[in-house]
mmCIF file of C-alpha atoms and ligand atoms in Angstrom:
data_model
loop_
_atom_site.group_PDB
_atom_site.id
_atom_site.type_symbol
_atom_site.label_atom_id
_atom_site.label_comp_id
_atom_site.label_asym_id
_atom_site.label_seq_id
_atom_site.Cartn_x
_atom_site.Cartn_y
_atom_site.Cartn_z
ATOM 1 C CA MET A 1 25.080 -6.722 11.432
ATOM 2 C CA ALA A 2 26.718 -4.409 13.952
ATOM 3 C CA ARG A 3 24.076 -1.880 13.050
ATOM 4 C CA ARG A 4 21.283 -4.370 13.734
ATOM 5 C CA HIS A 5 20.354 -4.767 10.090
ATOM 6 C CA PRO A 6 18.441 -8.021 9.833
ATOM 7 C CA TRP A 7 19.841 -9.197 6.475
ATOM 8 C CA ILE A 8 23.018 -11.253 5.936
ATOM 9 C CA TYR A 9 24.086 -11.477 2.296
ATOM 10 C CA ASP A 10 25.719 -14.568 0.836
ATOM 11 C CA ALA A 11 29.061 -12.839 0.416
ATOM 12 C CA ALA A 12 29.129 -12.046 4.141
ATOM 13 C CA VAL A 13 28.800 -15.707 5.118
ATOM 14 C CA ALA A 14 32.279 -17.282 5.603
ATOM 15 C CA ARG A 15 30.926 -20.781 6.338
ATOM 16 C CA LEU A 16 28.109 -22.896 7.608
ATOM 17 C CA ASP A 17 29.013 -25.406 10.307
ATOM 18 C CA GLY A 18 26.914 -28.485 10.086
ATOM 19 C CA ARG A 19 23.733 -28.607 8.012
ATOM 20 C CA ALA A 20 20.797 -26.330 7.621
ATOM 21 C CA ARG A 21 17.685 -26.830 5.458
ATOM 22 C CA PRO A 22 15.742 -23.847 4.060
ATOM 23 C CA GLY A 23 14.189 -21.864 6.915
ATOM 24 C CA ASP A 24 16.139 -23.578 9.677
ATOM 25 C CA THR A 25 17.254 -21.456 12.570
ATOM 26 C CA VAL A 26 20.981 -20.854 12.670
ATOM 27 C CA THR A 27 23.209 -19.195 15.259
ATOM 28 C CA VAL A 28 25.114 -16.274 13.778
ATOM 29 C CA LEU A 29 28.733 -15.647 14.865
ATOM 30 C CA SER A 30 30.972 -12.709 14.083
ATOM 31 C CA ASP A 31 34.415 -13.147 12.576
ATOM 32 C CA GLY A 32 35.814 -13.217 16.116
ATOM 33 C CA GLY A 33 33.427 -15.983 17.200
ATOM 34 C CA LYS A 34 31.039 -13.799 19.192
ATOM 35 C CA VAL A 35 27.407 -14.937 19.056
ATOM 36 C CA LEU A 36 25.325 -12.214 17.383
ATOM 37 C CA GLY A 37 21.918 -13.797 17.467
ATOM 38 C CA LYS A 38 19.600 -16.174 15.681
ATOM 39 C CA ALA A 39 18.599 -16.153 12.000
ATOM 40 C CA ALA A 40 16.571 -18.034 9.414
ATOM 41 C CA TRP A 41 18.658 -19.802 6.707
ATOM 42 C CA SER A 42 17.782 -19.059 3.082
ATOM 43 C CA PRO A 43 20.171 -21.139 0.971
ATOM 44 C CA GLU A 44 18.593 -20.119 -2.396
ATOM 45 C CA SER A 45 18.526 -16.361 -1.813
ATOM 46 C CA LYS A 46 21.282 -13.734 -2.083
ATOM 47 C CA ILE A 47 20.018 -12.654 1.351
ATOM 48 C CA ARG A 48 21.358 -15.853 2.851
ATOM 49 C CA ALA A 49 20.003 -15.352 6.375
ATOM 50 C CA ARG A 50 17.455 -13.048 8.097
ATOM 51 C CA MET A 51 17.830 -12.230 11.752
ATOM 52 C CA TRP A 52 14.940 -13.347 14.007
ATOM 53 C CA SER A 53 16.695 -11.926 17.073
ATOM 54 C CA PHE A 54 19.879 -10.106 18.159
ATOM 55 C CA ASP A 55 19.658 -11.795 21.525
ATOM 56 C CA PRO A 56 22.389 -14.429 21.631
ATOM 57 C CA ASP A 57 20.241 -16.569 23.949
ATOM 58 C CA ALA A 58 16.990 -16.265 21.969
ATOM 59 C CA VAL A 59 15.127 -19.462 21.338
ATOM 60 C CA ILE A 60 13.160 -19.424 18.105
ATOM 61 C CA ASP A 61 10.053 -21.540 18.773
ATOM 62 C CA HIS A 62 6.292 -21.269 18.960
ATOM 63 C CA ALA A 63 6.493 -19.009 21.996
ATOM 64 C CA PHE A 64 8.830 -16.604 20.165
ATOM 65 C CA PHE A 65 6.228 -16.088 17.418
ATOM 66 C CA LYS A 66 3.392 -15.804 19.868
ATOM 67 C CA ARG A 67 5.297 -12.962 21.627
ATOM 68 C CA ALA A 68 6.411 -11.192 18.422
ATOM 69 C CA VAL A 69 3.001 -11.359 16.781
ATOM 70 C CA ALA A 70 1.208 -10.178 19.896
ATOM 71 C CA ALA A 71 3.655 -7.306 20.365
ATOM 72 C CA SER A 72 3.176 -6.159 16.758
ATOM 73 C CA VAL A 73 -0.622 -6.308 17.012
ATOM 74 C CA ALA A 74 -0.511 -4.449 20.354
ATOM 75 C CA ARG A 75 1.569 -1.622 18.813
ATOM 76 C CA ARG A 76 -1.321 -0.969 16.342
ATOM 77 C CA GLN A 77 -3.899 -1.107 19.128
ATOM 78 C CA ALA A 78 -1.861 1.443 21.124
ATOM 79 C CA HIS A 79 -1.735 3.992 18.204
ATOM 80 C CA PRO A 80 -4.744 6.313 18.273
ATOM 81 C CA ALA A 81 -4.844 6.667 14.501
ATOM 82 C CA LEU A 82 -4.855 2.879 13.992
ATOM 83 C CA ALA A 83 -6.793 1.505 16.928
ATOM 84 C CA GLY A 84 -10.235 2.109 15.338
ATOM 85 C CA GLN A 85 -9.406 1.162 11.800
ATOM 86 C CA ASP A 86 -11.199 -1.662 10.012
ATOM 87 C CA GLY A 87 -8.240 -2.176 7.680
ATOM 88 C CA VAL A 88 -4.779 -2.107 9.248
ATOM 89 C CA ARG A 89 -1.372 -3.693 8.584
ATOM 90 C CA LEU A 90 -0.659 -5.751 11.682
ATOM 91 C CA ILE A 91 2.823 -6.947 10.716
ATOM 92 C CA HIS A 92 5.197 -5.116 8.354
ATOM 93 C CA GLY A 93 8.052 -7.606 7.933
ATOM 94 C CA GLU A 94 11.588 -6.554 8.968
ATOM 95 C CA SER A 95 10.332 -3.277 10.505
ATOM 96 C CA ASP A 96 8.230 -5.254 13.027
ATOM 97 C CA GLY A 97 11.077 -7.738 13.744
ATOM 98 C CA LEU A 98 9.479 -10.501 11.604
ATOM 99 C CA PRO A 99 11.375 -10.682 8.237
ATOM 100 C CA GLY A 100 9.315 -12.136 5.428
ATOM 101 C CA VAL A 101 5.983 -11.790 7.277
ATOM 102 C CA VAL A 102 3.331 -9.298 6.066
ATOM 103 C CA VAL A 103 -0.116 -9.376 7.703
ATOM 104 C CA ASP A 104 -3.137 -7.158 7.036
ATOM 105 C CA ARG A 105 -6.407 -7.234 8.850
ATOM 106 C CA PHE A 106 -9.658 -6.362 7.098
ATOM 107 C CA GLY A 107 -12.435 -6.490 9.693
ATOM 108 C CA PRO A 108 -12.837 -10.050 10.811
ATOM 109 C CA VAL A 109 -10.368 -11.407 8.210
ATOM 110 C CA VAL A 110 -6.607 -11.536 8.505
ATOM 111 C CA VAL A 111 -4.490 -11.830 5.353
ATOM 112 C CA MET A 112 -0.999 -13.252 5.647
ATOM 113 C CA GLN A 113 1.855 -13.165 3.119
ATOM 114 C CA LEU A 114 5.009 -15.098 3.799
ATOM 115 C CA THR A 115 7.987 -14.387 1.539
ATOM 116 C CA SER A 116 11.076 -15.926 3.127
ATOM 117 C CA ALA A 117 12.110 -19.502 3.815
ATOM 118 C CA GLY A 118 12.131 -18.818 7.600
ATOM 119 C CA ALA A 119 8.709 -17.334 7.628
ATOM 120 C CA ASP A 120 7.399 -20.166 5.422
ATOM 121 C CA LYS A 121 8.770 -22.770 7.863
ATOM 122 C CA TRP A 122 6.994 -21.232 10.857
ATOM 123 C CA ARG A 123 3.580 -20.827 9.074
ATOM 124 C CA GLU A 124 1.691 -22.837 11.669
ATOM 125 C CA ALA A 125 3.129 -20.953 14.578
ATOM 126 C CA ILE A 126 2.437 -17.583 12.917
ATOM 127 C CA VAL A 127 -1.136 -18.534 12.099
ATOM 128 C CA ALA A 128 -1.806 -19.767 15.670
ATOM 129 C CA ALA A 129 -0.314 -16.564 17.081
ATOM 130 C CA LEU A 130 -2.466 -14.407 14.752
ATOM 131 C CA VAL A 131 -5.659 -16.178 15.737
ATOM 132 C CA GLN A 132 -4.835 -15.728 19.367
ATOM 133 C CA ALA A 133 -3.765 -12.099 19.180
ATOM 134 C CA THR A 134 -6.635 -10.898 16.974
ATOM 135 C CA GLY A 135 -9.556 -13.274 17.624
ATOM 136 C CA CYS A 136 -10.155 -13.140 13.883
ATOM 137 C CA GLU A 137 -12.777 -15.314 12.056
ATOM 138 C CA ALA A 138 -10.446 -16.332 9.236
ATOM 139 C CA VAL A 139 -6.807 -16.218 8.177
ATOM 140 C CA TYR A 140 -6.272 -16.272 4.429
ATOM 141 C CA GLU A 141 -2.863 -16.867 3.006
ATOM 142 C CA ARG A 142 -1.739 -14.809 -0.018
ATOM 143 C CA SER A 143 1.839 -16.016 -0.372
ATOM 144 C CA ASP A 144 1.779 -15.471 -4.131
ATOM 145 C CA SER A 145 4.342 -12.615 -4.375
ATOM 146 C CA ASP A 146 7.103 -12.987 -7.031
ATOM 147 C CA VAL A 147 9.779 -12.542 -4.358
ATOM 148 C CA ARG A 148 9.049 -16.116 -3.102
ATOM 149 C CA GLY A 149 10.754 -17.355 -6.246
ATOM 150 C CA ARG A 150 14.073 -15.861 -5.122
ATOM 151 C CA GLU A 151 13.837 -18.037 -1.992
ATOM 152 C CA GLY A 152 12.986 -21.147 -4.064
ATOM 153 C CA LEU A 153 9.451 -21.147 -2.641
ATOM 154 C CA GLU A 154 6.262 -21.998 -4.622
ATOM 155 C CA PRO A 155 3.211 -19.757 -4.358
ATOM 156 C CA VAL A 156 0.744 -20.745 -1.598
ATOM 157 C CA THR A 157 -2.763 -19.361 -1.321
ATOM 158 C CA GLY A 158 -5.916 -20.359 0.547
ATOM 159 C CA CYS A 159 -7.707 -20.252 3.859
ATOM 160 C CA VAL A 160 -5.531 -21.515 6.717
ATOM 161 C CA HIS A 161 -8.006 -20.838 9.520
ATOM 162 C CA GLY A 162 -11.796 -20.517 9.564
ATOM 163 C CA GLU A 163 -13.848 -19.481 6.549
ATOM 164 C CA LEU A 164 -13.979 -16.310 4.503
ATOM 165 C CA PRO A 165 -17.242 -14.366 4.669
ATOM 166 C CA ALA A 166 -19.233 -14.104 1.413
ATOM 167 C CA ALA A 167 -18.459 -10.423 1.031
ATOM 168 C CA LEU A 168 -15.822 -8.331 2.786
ATOM 169 C CA THR A 169 -15.830 -4.534 3.113
ATOM 170 C CA ILE A 170 -13.960 -2.064 5.271
ATOM 171 C CA VAL A 171 -14.725 1.559 6.106
ATOM 172 C CA GLU A 172 -11.856 3.982 5.581
ATOM 173 C CA HIS A 173 -12.382 7.615 6.652
ATOM 174 C CA GLY A 174 -16.125 7.056 6.419
ATOM 175 C CA ILE A 175 -16.041 5.443 2.997
ATOM 176 C CA ARG A 176 -16.964 1.776 2.477
ATOM 177 C CA MET A 177 -14.666 -0.237 0.265
ATOM 178 C CA GLU A 178 -14.815 -3.793 -0.969
ATOM 179 C CA VAL A 179 -11.758 -5.882 -0.243
ATOM 180 C CA ASP A 180 -11.079 -8.970 -2.465
ATOM 181 C CA VAL A 181 -8.544 -10.848 -0.404
ATOM 182 C CA VAL A 182 -8.569 -13.775 -2.874
ATOM 183 C CA GLY A 183 -8.285 -11.985 -6.233
ATOM 184 C CA GLY A 184 -7.203 -8.469 -5.412
ATOM 185 C CA HIS A 185 -3.687 -7.087 -5.645
ATOM 186 C CA LYS A 186 -1.220 -7.949 -2.868
ATOM 187 C CA THR A 187 -3.395 -8.702 0.203
ATOM 188 C CA GLY A 188 -6.466 -7.176 -1.472
ATOM 189 C CA PHE A 189 -6.188 -3.480 -0.574
ATOM 190 C CA TYR A 190 -3.479 -0.825 -0.493
ATOM 191 C CA LEU A 191 -3.608 0.192 3.178
ATOM 192 C CA ASP A 192 -0.344 2.176 2.981
ATOM 193 C CA GLN A 193 -2.142 5.088 1.274
ATOM 194 C CA ARG A 194 -4.770 5.539 4.031
ATOM 195 C CA ASP A 195 -3.423 8.876 5.366
ATOM 196 C CA ASN A 196 -2.724 10.218 1.846
ATOM 197 C CA ARG A 197 -6.319 9.440 0.852
ATOM 198 C CA ARG A 198 -7.509 11.577 3.730
ATOM 199 C CA MET A 199 -5.311 14.445 2.577
ATOM 200 C CA THR A 200 -6.737 14.034 -0.989
ATOM 201 C CA ARG A 201 -10.231 14.347 0.468
ATOM 202 C CA GLU A 202 -9.195 17.535 2.303
ATOM 203 C CA LEU A 203 -7.745 19.090 -0.818
ATOM 204 C CA SER A 204 -10.463 18.137 -3.311
ATOM 205 C CA ALA A 205 -13.289 20.681 -2.723
ATOM 206 C CA GLY A 206 -14.459 22.181 -6.024
ATOM 207 C CA ARG A 207 -11.575 20.658 -8.021
ATOM 208 C CA ARG A 208 -11.511 18.709 -11.248
ATOM 209 C CA VAL A 209 -9.668 15.510 -10.188
ATOM 210 C CA LEU A 210 -7.779 13.031 -12.244
ATOM 211 C CA ASN A 211 -6.846 9.799 -10.475
ATOM 212 C CA CYS A 212 -4.300 7.742 -12.454
ATOM 213 C CA PHE A 213 -3.638 4.076 -11.531
ATOM 214 C CA CYS A 214 -6.854 4.225 -9.488
ATOM 215 C CA TYR A 215 -7.178 0.458 -8.726
ATOM 216 C CA THR A 216 -10.526 0.151 -6.835
ATOM 217 C CA GLY A 217 -11.037 3.870 -6.379
ATOM 218 C CA GLY A 218 -9.642 4.571 -2.912
ATOM 219 C CA PHE A 219 -8.476 8.093 -3.840
ATOM 220 C CA SER A 220 -11.415 8.686 -6.175
ATOM 221 C CA LEU A 221 -14.043 8.138 -3.521
ATOM 222 C CA GLN A 222 -12.271 10.254 -0.984
ATOM 223 C CA ALA A 223 -12.010 13.029 -3.572
ATOM 224 C CA LEU A 224 -15.788 12.800 -4.121
ATOM 225 C CA ALA A 225 -16.388 12.863 -0.389
ATOM 226 C CA GLY A 226 -14.268 15.944 -0.208
ATOM 227 C CA GLY A 227 -16.473 17.762 -2.686
ATOM 228 C CA ALA A 228 -14.634 17.313 -5.963
ATOM 229 C CA GLU A 229 -16.435 18.817 -8.971
ATOM 230 C CA SER A 230 -15.547 15.718 -11.072
ATOM 231 C CA VAL A 231 -13.286 12.670 -10.798
ATOM 232 C CA LEU A 232 -11.861 10.855 -13.752
ATOM 233 C CA SER A 233 -10.298 7.539 -12.635
ATOM 234 C CA ILE A 234 -7.986 5.581 -14.949
ATOM 235 C CA ASP A 235 -6.621 2.043 -14.613
ATOM 236 C CA SER A 236 -5.656 -0.744 -17.027
ATOM 237 C CA SER A 237 -7.471 -3.334 -14.959
ATOM 238 C CA ALA A 238 -11.112 -3.857 -15.842
ATOM 239 C CA PRO A 239 -11.874 -5.884 -12.643
ATOM 240 C CA ALA A 240 -10.319 -3.131 -10.495
ATOM 241 C CA LEU A 241 -12.499 -0.485 -12.199
ATOM 242 C CA ALA A 242 -15.628 -2.622 -11.833
ATOM 243 C CA THR A 243 -14.833 -2.880 -8.104
ATOM 244 C CA GLY A 244 -14.388 0.898 -8.052
ATOM 245 C CA ALA A 245 -17.847 1.352 -9.558
ATOM 246 C CA ARG A 246 -19.286 -1.032 -7.062
ATOM 247 C CA ASN A 247 -17.556 0.842 -4.243
ATOM 248 C CA LEU A 248 -19.174 4.037 -5.396
ATOM 249 C CA ALA A 249 -22.591 2.329 -5.242
ATOM 250 C CA LEU A 250 -21.759 1.192 -1.705
ATOM 251 C CA ASN A 251 -21.555 4.809 -0.674
ATOM 252 C CA PRO A 252 -24.904 6.424 -1.646
ATOM 253 C CA THR A 253 -24.059 9.792 -0.058
ATOM 254 C CA LEU A 254 -21.485 10.360 -2.894
ATOM 255 C CA ASP A 255 -22.637 11.991 -6.162
ATOM 256 C CA ALA A 256 -22.115 9.199 -8.704
ATOM 257 C CA ALA A 257 -22.766 11.571 -11.620
ATOM 258 C CA ARG A 258 -19.414 13.256 -10.837
ATOM 259 C CA ALA A 259 -17.417 10.063 -11.382
ATOM 260 C CA THR A 260 -16.043 8.598 -14.636
ATOM 261 C CA TRP A 261 -14.101 5.283 -14.778
ATOM 262 C CA ARG A 262 -11.821 4.709 -17.809
ATOM 263 C CA GLU A 263 -9.963 1.529 -18.680
ATOM 264 C CA ALA A 264 -6.730 2.700 -20.335
ATOM 265 C CA ASP A 265 -3.006 2.680 -20.193
ATOM 266 C CA VAL A 266 -2.111 5.790 -18.250
ATOM 267 C CA PHE A 267 0.929 6.598 -20.422
ATOM 268 C CA THR A 268 -1.341 6.774 -23.464
ATOM 269 C CA ALA A 269 -4.352 8.316 -21.712
ATOM 270 C CA LEU A 270 -2.315 11.260 -20.366
ATOM 271 C CA ARG A 271 -1.210 12.058 -23.906
ATOM 272 C CA GLU A 272 -4.730 11.790 -25.166
ATOM 273 C CA LEU A 273 -5.968 14.191 -22.422
ATOM 274 C CA ARG A 274 -3.187 16.625 -23.314
ATOM 275 C CA ASP A 275 -3.972 16.491 -26.997
ATOM 276 C CA ALA A 276 -7.682 17.041 -26.239
ATOM 277 C CA GLY A 277 -6.752 20.208 -24.260
ATOM 278 C CA GLU A 278 -8.163 18.804 -20.983
ATOM 279 C CA ARG A 279 -7.081 20.463 -17.686
ATOM 280 C CA PHE A 280 -7.446 19.373 -14.031
ATOM 281 C CA ASP A 281 -6.988 20.942 -10.628
ATOM 282 C CA LEU A 282 -5.755 17.909 -8.755
ATOM 283 C CA ILE A 283 -3.949 14.985 -10.276
ATOM 284 C CA ILE A 284 -2.989 11.731 -8.477
ATOM 285 C CA LEU A 285 -0.248 9.507 -9.839
ATOM 286 C CA ASP A 286 0.093 6.298 -7.863
ATOM 287 C CA PRO A 287 1.695 3.860 -10.268
ATOM 288 C CA PRO A 288 2.764 0.267 -9.555
ATOM 289 C CA LYS A 289 6.354 -0.440 -8.569
ATOM 290 C CA PHE A 290 8.344 0.517 -11.698
ATOM 291 C CA ALA A 291 11.631 -0.371 -10.040
ATOM 292 C CA PRO A 292 11.485 -3.392 -7.698
ATOM 293 C CA SER A 293 15.223 -3.035 -7.054
ATOM 294 C CA ALA A 294 18.061 -0.579 -7.793
ATOM 295 C CA ALA A 295 18.888 -2.480 -10.958
ATOM 296 C CA HIS A 296 15.717 -1.199 -12.585
ATOM 297 C CA ALA A 297 16.133 2.340 -11.354
ATOM 298 C CA GLU A 298 17.132 3.922 -14.677
ATOM 299 C CA ARG A 299 14.257 2.639 -16.752
ATOM 300 C CA ALA A 300 11.872 3.343 -13.903
ATOM 301 C CA ALA A 301 13.177 6.893 -13.566
ATOM 302 C CA ARG A 302 12.254 7.488 -17.230
ATOM 303 C CA ALA A 303 8.748 6.186 -16.622
ATOM 304 C CA TYR A 304 8.245 8.377 -13.499
ATOM 305 C CA LYS A 305 9.612 11.379 -15.355
ATOM 306 C CA ASP A 306 7.187 10.783 -18.266
ATOM 307 C CA ILE A 307 3.991 10.598 -16.252
ATOM 308 C CA ASN A 308 4.972 13.409 -13.919
ATOM 309 C CA LEU A 309 5.862 15.709 -16.849
ATOM 310 C CA LEU A 310 2.445 14.997 -18.461
ATOM 311 C CA GLY A 311 0.778 15.430 -15.085
ATOM 312 C CA PHE A 312 2.324 18.889 -14.613
ATOM 313 C CA ARG A 313 1.275 19.924 -18.084
ATOM 314 C CA LEU A 314 -2.332 18.933 -17.481
ATOM 315 C CA LEU A 315 -2.703 21.156 -14.387
ATOM 316 C CA ASN A 316 -4.522 24.465 -14.180
ATOM 317 C CA PRO A 317 -2.655 27.287 -12.390
ATOM 318 C CA GLY A 318 -2.861 26.626 -8.680
ATOM 319 C CA GLY A 319 -3.340 22.907 -9.360
ATOM 320 C CA LEU A 320 -1.956 20.107 -7.261
ATOM 321 C CA LEU A 321 0.003 17.079 -8.262
ATOM 322 C CA MET A 322 -0.013 14.250 -5.723
ATOM 323 C CA THR A 323 2.635 11.925 -6.980
ATOM 324 C CA TYR A 324 3.976 8.681 -5.566
ATOM 325 C CA SER A 325 6.620 5.990 -6.015
ATOM 326 C CA CYS A 326 6.425 2.661 -4.186
ATOM 327 C CA SER A 327 9.661 1.437 -5.760
ATOM 328 C CA GLY A 328 12.229 0.205 -3.347
ATOM 329 C CA GLY A 329 14.881 0.892 -6.018
ATOM 330 C CA ILE A 330 14.125 4.697 -6.116
ATOM 331 C CA GLY A 331 15.141 6.560 -3.042
ATOM 332 C CA VAL A 332 13.436 9.686 -1.686
ATOM 333 C CA GLU A 333 16.108 12.028 -3.051
ATOM 334 C CA LEU A 334 16.071 10.495 -6.452
ATOM 335 C CA PHE A 335 12.282 10.701 -6.593
ATOM 336 C CA HIS A 336 12.423 14.394 -5.652
ATOM 337 C CA LYS A 337 14.995 14.961 -8.420
ATOM 338 C CA ILE A 338 12.824 13.174 -10.991
ATOM 339 C CA VAL A 339 9.677 15.195 -10.091
ATOM 340 C CA ALA A 340 11.637 18.465 -10.055
ATOM 341 C CA GLY A 341 13.104 17.589 -13.482
ATOM 342 C CA ALA A 342 9.630 16.821 -14.781
ATOM 343 C CA ALA A 343 8.329 20.233 -13.610
ATOM 344 C CA ALA A 344 11.245 21.998 -15.245
ATOM 345 C CA ASP A 345 10.790 20.187 -18.547
ATOM 346 C CA ALA A 346 7.039 20.921 -18.390
ATOM 347 C CA GLY A 347 7.992 24.592 -17.993
ATOM 348 C CA VAL A 348 6.069 25.082 -14.784
ATOM 349 C CA ASP A 349 7.030 26.710 -11.467
ATOM 350 C CA GLY A 350 6.077 24.488 -8.636
ATOM 351 C CA ARG A 351 6.581 23.987 -4.895
ATOM 352 C CA ILE A 352 6.304 21.058 -2.509
ATOM 353 C CA LEU A 353 3.449 21.535 -0.022
ATOM 354 C CA HIS A 354 3.657 18.128 1.636
ATOM 355 C CA ARG A 355 6.084 15.268 1.724
ATOM 356 C CA LEU A 356 4.134 12.045 1.899
ATOM 357 C CA SER A 357 4.865 8.539 3.087
ATOM 358 C CA ALA A 358 3.110 5.315 4.146
ATOM 359 C CA ALA A 359 0.724 5.263 7.090
ATOM 360 C CA PRO A 360 2.164 4.387 10.536
ATOM 361 C CA ASP A 361 1.033 0.759 10.344
ATOM 362 C CA HIS A 362 3.796 0.468 7.700
ATOM 363 C CA PRO A 363 6.661 1.601 9.956
ATOM 364 C CA VAL A 364 10.272 1.836 8.828
ATOM 365 C CA GLY A 365 12.735 0.090 11.127
ATOM 366 C CA LEU A 366 15.514 2.483 12.154
ATOM 367 C CA SER A 367 18.039 -0.147 11.006
ATOM 368 C CA VAL A 368 16.099 -0.980 7.847
ATOM 369 C CA PRO A 369 16.099 2.237 5.695
ATOM 370 C CA GLU A 370 15.054 0.218 2.635
ATOM 371 C CA GLY A 371 11.716 -0.267 4.425
ATOM 372 C CA GLU A 372 10.868 3.285 3.249
ATOM 373 C CA TYR A 373 9.454 2.144 -0.029
ATOM 374 C CA LEU A 374 6.496 4.559 -0.455
ATOM 375 C CA LYS A 375 7.304 8.213 -0.950
ATOM 376 C CA GLY A 376 5.141 10.958 -2.306
ATOM 377 C CA LEU A 377 4.962 14.674 -2.952
ATOM 378 C CA CYS A 378 2.084 17.031 -3.041
ATOM 379 C CA CYS A 379 3.261 19.787 -5.390
ATOM 380 C CA GLN A 380 1.418 22.997 -6.374
ATOM 381 C CA VAL A 381 2.005 24.742 -9.626
ATOM 382 C CA GLY A 382 1.524 28.295 -10.832
HETATM 383 N N1 SAH B 1 -4.002 4.145 -5.954
HETATM 384 C C1 SAH B 1 -4.477 2.777 -5.710
HETATM 385 C C2 SAH B 1 -3.363 1.723 -5.843
HETATM 386 C C3 SAH B 1 -2.687 1.736 -7.175
HETATM 387 S S1 SAH B 1 -1.831 0.237 -7.507
HETATM 388 C C4 SAH B 1 -5.194 2.688 -4.434
HETATM 389 O O1 SAH B 1 -5.236 3.740 -3.700
HETATM 390 O O2 SAH B 1 -5.754 1.687 -4.031
HETATM 391 C C5 SAH B 1 -1.350 0.412 -9.166
HETATM 392 C C6 SAH B 1 -2.497 0.285 -10.212
HETATM 393 O O3 SAH B 1 -1.951 0.560 -11.471
HETATM 394 C C7 SAH B 1 -3.120 -1.131 -10.285
HETATM 395 O O4 SAH B 1 -4.511 -1.073 -10.118
HETATM 396 C C8 SAH B 1 -2.810 -1.544 -11.761
HETATM 397 O O5 SAH B 1 -3.913 -2.250 -12.350
HETATM 398 C C9 SAH B 1 -2.608 -0.262 -12.466
HETATM 399 N N2 SAH B 1 -1.666 -0.164 -13.600
HETATM 400 C C10 SAH B 1 -0.457 -0.755 -13.779
HETATM 401 N N3 SAH B 1 0.070 -0.359 -14.959
HETATM 402 C C11 SAH B 1 -0.803 0.492 -15.567
HETATM 403 C C12 SAH B 1 -0.818 1.262 -16.755
HETATM 404 N N4 SAH B 1 0.271 1.256 -17.587
HETATM 405 N N5 SAH B 1 -1.882 2.004 -16.991
HETATM 406 C C13 SAH B 1 -2.949 2.057 -16.188
HETATM 407 N N6 SAH B 1 -3.004 1.378 -15.030
HETATM 408 C C14 SAH B 1 -1.951 0.622 -14.707
#
């Protein structure tokens, strides 16, 4: 609290005076009775309250959300790398001062995900503020994340403003990509990897590329645009791969003959590639969250070690491994240790060329270090 962290755990709450329903605004007082600010009450969650404001006099009302949403949107518009983007995260929860609120814009459509009781309660105010700040055609709600369960909230999805266009695409670094805001993962597209996709493009010329956990082919298409000799893309989701193939067709300047899409489990596919004696010059490992929280860290660490070890073994000398973890439960240092251990066990000498993270529309609040969920390394071997 003193450090302006926005979460108050159940154990830190001595008592609640009066009554509060889920999502109600409560005034937070210190042990000594000093007013610390205003928070949203989450009676079902271990995180019992989330701070809306550290201003003791703050009033949490429609005007508060209007200001907070407009400020977050304006920060993106003021950033030269974000201002011209079709796809951009407009609100990144705690790190933008709006706990439980995630909002992505894809062209004319805004996708909103509310994950806390407080955010859920203020849905209408947030939607009105988004429409006003962005002038968007439609707001689509994708509040179907598992974490809502921990707040005692049911999944909510659907259009809450306007109408969705028949087809939605964005252009990222010159490549057109389909975005399925209704059926896609999360809000439809992984915007956090935008900068790392550009780096992949810059490093791909003449290389044999293997893109593991490719989803709809974001990295694959950038690799092709960067002049990759071939790109093998693997994912276990047939619909994601089908979208990837459609995305390739949307970009006729790319050489489709260089691309192969394979529906497979990556853990199995990497072993098969190894047994077949295949080798690559650039391997991307961007798996799903193996460790949603610290409690899953040990099992997740084994899974990361496994794929990274296999990845290192499949590289030609001079090859690059671009490896990621988006697990909140695995910190940067632990991730580095796992990757270093994988290289050692694979018997390769390697070095880190780049430390990678999420794009700047996914900021990390200085008081919210757990906001740094995405970490990556670009390692070279040989
Ligand atoms: N790199 C992607 C995002 C990856 S999200 C991008 O830039 O857009 C993680 C992906 O891993 C999802 O598409 C999911 O379908 C896939 N996945 C999850 N477990 C898998 C497994 N065991 N084998 C193959 N793919 C898997």
